[in-house]
Tab-separated table of C-alpha atoms in Angstrom:
chain	number	residue	atom	x	y	z
A	227	GLU	CA	115.462	64.974	12.003
A	228	LEU	CA	114.809	63.044	8.943
A	229	TYR	CA	111.460	61.376	7.963
A	230	THR	CA	111.900	58.644	5.526
A	231	SER	CA	110.535	55.186	4.604
A	232	GLU	CA	112.117	52.311	2.719
A	233	GLY	CA	108.627	52.128	0.663
A	234	CYS	CA	109.257	55.762	-0.967
A	235	ASN	CA	111.332	55.868	-4.137
A	236	SER	CA	112.195	59.636	-3.563
A	237	CYS	CA	114.014	58.580	0.212
A	238	PRO	CA	117.231	56.767	-0.522
A	239	PRO	CA	119.149	60.082	-1.517
A	240	ALA	CA	118.135	61.788	1.785
A	241	ASP	CA	118.910	58.474	3.391
A	242	ARG	CA	122.580	59.062	2.049
A	243	TRP	CA	122.780	62.409	2.721
A	244	MET	CA	121.957	61.436	6.327
A	245	SER	CA	124.557	59.049	6.466
A	246	ARG	CA	127.558	61.822	5.501
A	247	LEU	CA	126.942	63.119	8.955
A	248	LYS	CA	128.402	60.257	10.419
A	249	ALA	CA	131.469	62.847	9.864
A	250	GLU	CA	130.215	65.555	12.175
A	251	PRO	CA	130.421	64.836	15.511
A	252	HIS	CA	128.670	67.848	16.815
A	253	ILE	CA	125.270	66.832	15.196
A	254	VAL	CA	122.494	64.918	16.836
A	255	ALA	CA	120.727	63.125	13.813
A	256	LEU	CA	117.600	61.141	14.209
A	257	ALA	CA	116.341	59.215	10.858
A	258	PHE	CA	112.439	58.424	12.125
A	259	HIS	CA	111.195	55.922	9.907
A	260	VAL	CA	107.208	56.461	9.628
A	261	ASP	CA	104.655	53.615	8.785
A	262	TYR	CA	102.208	55.485	6.233
A	263	TRP	CA	104.398	53.809	3.209
A	264	ASP	CA	104.162	50.312	4.653
A	265	ARG	CA	100.602	49.673	2.961
A	266	LEU	CA	102.023	50.023	-0.122
A	267	GLY	CA	103.571	46.875	-0.995
A	268	TRP	CA	106.720	46.570	1.091
A	269	LYS	CA	106.803	47.293	4.994
A	270	ASP	CA	110.037	48.887	6.131
A	271	ARG	CA	111.010	46.852	9.311
A	272	PHE	CA	111.909	50.432	11.071
A	273	SER	CA	109.063	51.857	11.000
A	274	SER	CA	106.828	53.145	14.070
A	275	ALA	CA	103.097	54.559	14.133
A	276	ALA	CA	104.821	56.893	16.907
A	277	PHE	CA	107.198	58.078	14.320
A	278	THR	CA	104.232	58.817	12.296
A	279	ASP	CA	102.393	60.839	14.927
A	280	ARG	CA	105.641	62.912	15.949
A	281	GLN	CA	106.160	64.097	12.334
A	282	ALA	CA	102.344	65.026	12.243
A	283	THR	CA	102.453	66.829	15.358
A	284	GLN	CA	105.699	68.480	14.595
A	285	GLN	CA	104.032	70.231	11.434
A	286	ALA	CA	102.337	72.593	13.126
A	287	VAL	CA	105.673	74.337	14.276
A	288	ASN	CA	108.166	73.565	11.911
A	289	GLY	CA	106.671	75.402	8.767
A	290	ALA	CA	105.445	72.437	6.589
A	291	ARG	CA	102.401	72.342	5.221
A	292	PHE	CA	101.791	68.871	5.299
A	293	SER	CA	103.545	65.475	6.248
A	294	TYR	CA	105.986	64.221	3.553
A	295	THR	CA	108.696	62.044	3.084
A	296	PRO	CA	111.964	62.511	2.947
A	297	GLN	CA	111.421	65.256	5.033
A	298	VAL	CA	114.358	67.177	6.644
A	299	VAL	CA	113.922	69.208	9.707
A	300	VAL	CA	117.042	71.294	11.514
A	301	ASP	CA	116.704	72.910	14.569
A	302	GLY	CA	112.947	72.177	14.513
A	303	ARG	CA	112.376	74.228	10.770
A	304	ASP	CA	111.336	72.445	7.795
A	305	ARG	CA	114.309	72.611	5.173
A	306	LYS	CA	113.488	71.497	1.816
A	307	ASP	CA	116.813	72.943	0.573
A	308	TRP	CA	118.423	69.730	2.220
A	309	PRO	CA	120.029	68.476	-0.803
A	310	SER	CA	122.428	71.650	-0.750
A	311	LEU	CA	123.185	71.828	3.006
A	312	THR	CA	126.648	70.210	3.077
A	313	THR	CA	126.978	70.948	7.159
A	314	PRO	CA	123.298	71.102	8.571
A	315	ILE	CA	124.392	73.635	11.280
A	316	THR	CA	127.315	76.041	10.468
A	317	GLU	CA	126.984	78.943	13.339
A	318	ARG	CA	124.109	79.021	16.251
A	319	ALA	CA	123.570	81.547	19.249
A	320	THR	CA	124.415	79.715	22.806
A	321	ALA	CA	122.056	77.580	24.206
A	322	PRO	CA	119.847	78.603	26.806
A	323	VAL	CA	120.091	75.192	28.299
A	324	GLU	CA	123.052	73.481	29.646
A	325	LEU	CA	123.047	69.660	29.304
A	326	ALA	CA	125.186	66.681	30.411
A	327	LEU	CA	124.796	63.244	30.030
A	328	ALA	CA	126.111	60.127	31.833
A	329	ARG	CA	126.307	56.500	31.517
A	330	ASP	CA	126.792	53.702	33.972
A	331	GLY	CA	126.431	50.349	31.963
A	332	ASP	CA	122.650	50.461	30.778
A	333	HIS	CA	121.741	53.177	33.018
A	334	VAL	CA	121.865	56.869	31.235
A	335	THR	CA	121.735	60.178	33.422
A	336	ALA	CA	121.457	63.654	32.130
A	337	THR	CA	121.383	67.078	33.890
A	338	VAL	CA	119.479	69.915	32.307
A	339	ALA	CA	120.198	73.012	33.859
A	340	ALA	CA	118.188	76.607	32.737
A	341	GLY	CA	119.623	79.388	31.806
A	342	SER	CA	118.563	82.776	32.475
A	343	LYS	CA	117.203	82.669	28.912
A	344	ALA	CA	115.513	79.220	28.688
A	345	PRO	CA	111.710	78.894	28.253
A	346	LYS	CA	109.723	78.927	30.984
A	347	ARG	CA	108.916	75.510	30.297
A	348	LEU	CA	110.882	72.474	28.872
A	349	ALA	CA	110.259	68.820	28.009
A	350	ALA	CA	112.751	66.201	26.083
A	351	TYR	CA	112.418	63.019	24.306
A	352	TRP	CA	115.387	60.170	24.587
A	353	ALA	CA	115.687	58.430	21.409
A	354	VAL	CA	118.238	55.219	20.775
A	355	THR	CA	119.817	55.149	17.227
A	356	GLU	CA	121.787	52.650	15.368
A	357	GLN	CA	124.279	52.555	12.564
A	358	ASP	CA	124.938	50.802	9.600
A	359	HIS	CA	122.026	48.882	8.556
A	360	VAL	CA	121.390	47.217	5.298
A	361	SER	CA	118.097	46.322	3.655
A	362	ALA	CA	117.560	44.214	0.375
A	363	VAL	CA	114.171	45.456	-0.637
A	364	LYS	CA	111.938	42.757	-2.218
A	365	ALA	CA	108.718	44.914	-3.291
A	366	GLY	CA	107.287	47.919	-3.309
A	367	GLU	CA	108.706	51.655	-5.180
A	368	ASN	CA	112.373	50.481	-3.957
A	369	GLU	CA	111.821	47.012	-5.326
A	370	GLY	CA	115.456	45.372	-6.078
A	371	ALA	CA	117.279	48.165	-4.551
A	372	THR	CA	119.769	47.756	-1.184
A	373	LEU	CA	119.285	50.516	1.173
A	374	HIS	CA	121.888	51.749	3.834
A	375	HIS	CA	120.517	53.536	6.672
A	376	ASP	CA	122.369	55.074	9.710
A	377	PHE	CA	120.915	57.046	12.798
A	378	VAL	CA	118.194	54.862	12.536
A	379	VAL	CA	115.492	55.628	15.765
A	380	ARG	CA	115.070	52.374	17.401
A	381	ASP	CA	113.501	53.549	20.812
A	382	TYR	CA	111.685	56.996	21.239
A	383	ARG	CA	110.451	58.355	25.178
A	384	PRO	CA	109.213	61.399	25.320
A	385	VAL	CA	109.545	63.146	28.379
A	386	ALA	CA	106.720	65.234	30.231
A	387	ALA	CA	107.087	69.080	30.487
A	388	TRP	CA	108.350	70.488	33.728
A	389	THR	CA	108.750	74.376	34.783
A	390	THR	CA	112.363	75.597	34.754
A	391	SER	CA	114.236	77.092	37.068
A	392	THR	CA	117.955	78.399	37.099
A	393	GLU	CA	118.364	77.052	40.533
A	394	ALA	CA	117.305	73.702	40.313
A	395	PRO	CA	118.791	71.435	37.648
A	396	ARG	CA	116.588	68.887	36.186
A	397	THR	CA	117.973	65.167	36.210
A	398	LEU	CA	116.240	62.613	33.870
A	399	SER	CA	116.968	58.924	33.611
A	400	PHE	CA	117.309	56.383	30.681
A	401	GLU	CA	117.498	52.591	30.762
A	402	LEU	CA	118.859	51.280	27.803
A	403	PRO	CA	116.410	48.489	26.297
A	404	GLY	CA	117.844	45.208	25.321
A	405	THR	CA	121.073	43.927	24.005
A	406	GLY	CA	122.872	46.018	21.650
A	407	ASP	CA	124.495	44.618	18.291
A	408	PRO	CA	128.212	45.331	17.974
A	409	ALA	CA	127.529	45.259	13.979
A	410	HIS	CA	125.132	48.303	14.719
A	411	PRO	CA	126.361	50.595	17.174
A	412	ARG	CA	124.410	52.377	19.342
A	413	GLN	CA	123.814	56.183	20.684
A	414	VAL	CA	121.676	57.358	23.410
A	415	ASN	CA	120.229	61.128	22.111
A	416	LEU	CA	118.291	63.397	24.406
A	417	VAL	CA	116.877	66.499	22.855
A	418	VAL	CA	115.668	69.099	24.845
A	419	VAL	CA	112.705	71.248	23.765
A	420	ASP	CA	110.803	74.388	24.160
A	421	ALA	CA	107.545	72.771	25.548
A	422	GLU	CA	105.265	75.510	24.204
A	423	THR	CA	106.543	75.455	20.451
A	424	GLY	CA	108.253	71.730	20.060
A	425	ARG	CA	111.265	73.058	18.671
A	426	PRO	CA	114.623	72.164	20.129
A	427	VAL	CA	116.654	73.935	22.384
A	428	GLN	CA	119.608	71.587	23.025
A	429	ALA	CA	120.634	67.890	22.120
A	430	LEU	CA	123.518	65.773	23.358
A	431	LYS	CA	124.765	62.490	22.290
A	432	ILE	CA	126.382	59.332	23.855
A	433	GLY	CA	128.119	56.009	22.557
A	434	CYS	CA	126.450	52.811	24.149
């Protein structure tokens, strides 16, 4: 996860770093544009109060002392060393949850099967991301800059927690909002988290 804003002049390097992850097909990357910079001269067209709230909520579990931009969170952990991470995730333990996604038109279905080592309660969230956005910033700290964005979260929907069972996979459904723009390829991302800690246990994406 990247928490960023077009109103913050420290964010463009992190935006460029995030864009390089397009070459890493196994990584689920999400750029959440927060809204607390909007009052300082430039309104980020991708910003949302929901993303600001998410960053504040996750602060309690990811190790950050406060909300800031740009913030990179990898596997639920605040990573101030992100500039030195060429590939954010190299080796991982086997996930305790099996996740499958299928798409039929605008309808996406997920099957979440919890293994014996899965948390007792899981939750999740859906996020629709778009690629290849360009903004010409005309005011604020980035005045005069042309900014490039990928993995921009345009739709974010939490899924209520449920109690796991190794014998009963959970089925989740999602309807794509609106009509996509071919100039900005979309992906549907599903992130499954430990309901108690908020940390991700598995994630998957599908093109749309």
